[in-house]
XYZ file of C-alpha atoms in Angstrom:
213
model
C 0.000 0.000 0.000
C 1.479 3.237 -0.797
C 1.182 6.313 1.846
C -0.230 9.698 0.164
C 2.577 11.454 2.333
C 5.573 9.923 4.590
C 3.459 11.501 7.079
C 1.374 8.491 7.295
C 4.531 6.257 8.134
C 5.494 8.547 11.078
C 6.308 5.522 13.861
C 2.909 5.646 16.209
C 2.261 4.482 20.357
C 0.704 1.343 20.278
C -2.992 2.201 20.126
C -2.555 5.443 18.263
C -3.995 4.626 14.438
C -7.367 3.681 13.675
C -8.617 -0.028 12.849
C -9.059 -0.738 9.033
C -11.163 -3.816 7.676
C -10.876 -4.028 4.208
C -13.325 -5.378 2.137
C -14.022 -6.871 -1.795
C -16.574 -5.170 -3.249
C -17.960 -1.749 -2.852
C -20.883 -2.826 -0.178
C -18.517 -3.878 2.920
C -19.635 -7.273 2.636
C -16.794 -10.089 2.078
C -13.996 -9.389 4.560
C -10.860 -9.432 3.451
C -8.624 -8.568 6.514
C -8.223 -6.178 9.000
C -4.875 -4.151 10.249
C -4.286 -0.369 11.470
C -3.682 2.293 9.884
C -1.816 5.455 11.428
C -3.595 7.756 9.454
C -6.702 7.628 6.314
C -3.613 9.245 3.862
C -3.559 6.747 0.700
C -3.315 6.894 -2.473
C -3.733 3.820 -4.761
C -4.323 5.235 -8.593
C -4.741 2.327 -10.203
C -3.446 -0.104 -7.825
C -5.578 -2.376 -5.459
C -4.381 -2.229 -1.375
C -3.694 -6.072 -1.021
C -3.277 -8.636 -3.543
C -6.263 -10.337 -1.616
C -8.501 -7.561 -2.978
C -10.537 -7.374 -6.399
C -9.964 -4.007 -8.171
C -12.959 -2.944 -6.948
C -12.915 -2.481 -3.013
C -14.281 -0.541 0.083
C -12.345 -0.233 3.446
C -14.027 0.828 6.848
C -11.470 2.400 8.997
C -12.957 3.451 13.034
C -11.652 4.251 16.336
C -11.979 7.770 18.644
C -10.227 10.811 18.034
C -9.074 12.928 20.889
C -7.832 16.720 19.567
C -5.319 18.196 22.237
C -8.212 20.837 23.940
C -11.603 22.064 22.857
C -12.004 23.817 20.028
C -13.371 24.296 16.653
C -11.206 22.327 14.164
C -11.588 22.313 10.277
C -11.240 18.802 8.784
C -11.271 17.808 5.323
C -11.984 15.022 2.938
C -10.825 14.225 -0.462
C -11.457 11.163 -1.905
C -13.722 9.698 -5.306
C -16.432 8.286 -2.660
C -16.057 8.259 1.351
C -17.885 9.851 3.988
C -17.020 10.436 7.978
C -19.098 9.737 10.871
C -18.794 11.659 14.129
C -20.664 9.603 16.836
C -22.319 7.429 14.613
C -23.934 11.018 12.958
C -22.698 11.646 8.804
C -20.259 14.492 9.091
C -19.618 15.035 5.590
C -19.044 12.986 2.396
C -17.330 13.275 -0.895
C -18.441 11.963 -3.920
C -16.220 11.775 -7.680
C -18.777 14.998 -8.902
C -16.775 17.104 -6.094
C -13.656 14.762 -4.588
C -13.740 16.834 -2.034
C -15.919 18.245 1.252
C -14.682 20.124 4.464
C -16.306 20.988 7.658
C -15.818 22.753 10.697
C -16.126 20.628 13.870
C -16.358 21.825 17.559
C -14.501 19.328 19.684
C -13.793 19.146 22.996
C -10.992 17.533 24.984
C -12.776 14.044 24.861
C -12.930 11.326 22.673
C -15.478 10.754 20.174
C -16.396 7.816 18.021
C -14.917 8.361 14.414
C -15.398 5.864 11.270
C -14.698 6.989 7.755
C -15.913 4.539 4.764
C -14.332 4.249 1.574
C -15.660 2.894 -1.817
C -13.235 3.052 -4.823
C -15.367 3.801 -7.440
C -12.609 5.872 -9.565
C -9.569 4.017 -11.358
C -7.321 6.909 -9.727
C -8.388 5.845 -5.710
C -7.494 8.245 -3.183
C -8.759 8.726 0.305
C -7.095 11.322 2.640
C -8.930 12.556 5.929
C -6.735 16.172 6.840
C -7.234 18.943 9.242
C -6.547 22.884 8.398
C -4.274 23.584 11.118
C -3.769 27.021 13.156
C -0.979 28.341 11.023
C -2.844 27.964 7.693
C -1.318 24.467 6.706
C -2.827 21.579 5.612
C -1.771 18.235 6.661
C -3.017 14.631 7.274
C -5.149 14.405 10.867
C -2.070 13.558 13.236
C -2.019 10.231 13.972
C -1.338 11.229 18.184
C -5.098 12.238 17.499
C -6.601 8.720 16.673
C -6.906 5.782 19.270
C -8.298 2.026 18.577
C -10.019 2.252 21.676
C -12.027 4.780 24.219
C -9.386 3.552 26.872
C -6.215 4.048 25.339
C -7.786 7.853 24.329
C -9.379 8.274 27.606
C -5.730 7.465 29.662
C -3.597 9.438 26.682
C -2.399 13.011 26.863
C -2.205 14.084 23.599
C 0.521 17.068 22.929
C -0.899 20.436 21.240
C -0.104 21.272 17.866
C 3.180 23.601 17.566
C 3.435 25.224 14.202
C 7.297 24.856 12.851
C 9.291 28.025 13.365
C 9.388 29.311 10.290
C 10.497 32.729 8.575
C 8.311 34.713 6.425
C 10.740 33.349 3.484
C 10.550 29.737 4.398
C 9.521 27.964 1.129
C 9.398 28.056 -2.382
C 8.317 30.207 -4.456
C 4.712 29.334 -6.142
C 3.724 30.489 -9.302
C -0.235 29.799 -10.439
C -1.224 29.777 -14.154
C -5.039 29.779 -15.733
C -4.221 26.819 -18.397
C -2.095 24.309 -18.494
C 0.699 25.515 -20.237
C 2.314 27.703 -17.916
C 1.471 30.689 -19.844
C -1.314 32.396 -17.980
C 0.258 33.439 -14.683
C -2.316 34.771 -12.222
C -0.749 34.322 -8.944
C 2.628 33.994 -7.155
C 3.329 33.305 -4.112
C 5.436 30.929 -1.028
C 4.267 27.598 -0.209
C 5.899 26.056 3.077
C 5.317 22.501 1.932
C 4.424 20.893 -1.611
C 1.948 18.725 0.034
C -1.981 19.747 -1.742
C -5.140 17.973 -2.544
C -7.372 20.097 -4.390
C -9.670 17.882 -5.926
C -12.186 19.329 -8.079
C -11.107 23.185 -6.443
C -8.544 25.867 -8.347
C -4.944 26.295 -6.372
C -6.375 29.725 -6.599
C -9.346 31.938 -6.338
C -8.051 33.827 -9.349
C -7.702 30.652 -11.158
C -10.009 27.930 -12.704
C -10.754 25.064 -11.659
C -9.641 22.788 -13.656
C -6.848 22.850 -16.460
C -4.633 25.178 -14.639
C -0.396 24.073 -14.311
């Protein structure tokens, strides 16, 4: 299987992850196997998980998440079709029309049921749960967040968030352009990190949403 970042081989505690059954089909019927994953950060493209899968698959991945304090958090989803359930309630869903859906969540310092479901239904399969964090980055949901059970995240402390120390010219240099020939520029600007799912969305306000380099 094939991380979307090397974020989502960071080494993890012991019940940090999330349990993932994965399943043949598209209807989480026939049970495959079942492992966990540090984070929901893969991308397959045309590729299948497990040579014990057909090429057409779903995986169920579910556990508690446990933020470092209360708050309102901004969590996002891009994937061809998944959805995420917050206490057994639909948070949000994506779908291959948008690839994409975001939501703001208030959380407070306890754990709370999570389950995101997956159904490749693309050839190019992607799924990556990620969080907006308070510098302005976006980044898959840390696995420190995500526990197996209520009792490991009940008896963890999980460590706050500490944007990296960087200097207003930490980066590289970002240049936007309205077609795909890197002709029409329409933006510049620094990036910290070269790490970006847009989906069906433009880079850029100023830019479309679709065909752009």
């Amino acid at each position: 299987r094939v991380p979307m970042s090397v974020k989502a081989q960071t080494p993890r505690g012991r019940d940090n992850g999330l349990t993932a059954e994965y399943f043949s089909g598209r209807d989480f019927n026939a049970k495959c196997f079942q492992t966990i994953d540090p984070q929901v950060d893969w991308l397959w493209a045309q590729h299948i998980p497990d040579a014990r899968l057909s090429s057409e698959f779903s995986v169920r991945w579910s556990g508690w998440i446990k933020p470092p304090k209360a708050g309102t958090y901004h969590f996002i989803l891009v994937a061809d079709t998944a959805g995420i359930w917050l206490d057994d309630q639909l948070l949000i869903e994506s779908s291959t029309k948008s690839w994409r859906a975001e939501t703001t969540v208030s959380l407070t310092g306890n754990a709370r049921l999570i389950r995101i479901e997956y159904r490749k239904s693309n050839p190019y399969g992607l799924v990556s749960l990620r969080w907006l964090t308070p510098s302005g980055i976006q980044q898959p949901l840390p696995h420190e967040w995500l526990f197996t059970t209520k009792a490991a995240a009940d008896q963890s402390e999980v460590a706050e968030f500490k944007a990296p120390d960087l200097s207003p010219d930490a980066g590289l240099m970002a240049e936007v352009f309205a077609d795909p020939r890197f002709s029409r520029s329409v933006k510049r600007r620094i990036d910290k990190e070269i790490d970006f799912l847009w989906g069906w969305t433009s880079p850029d306000p100023m830019g479309p949403a679709d065909t752009f380099s």
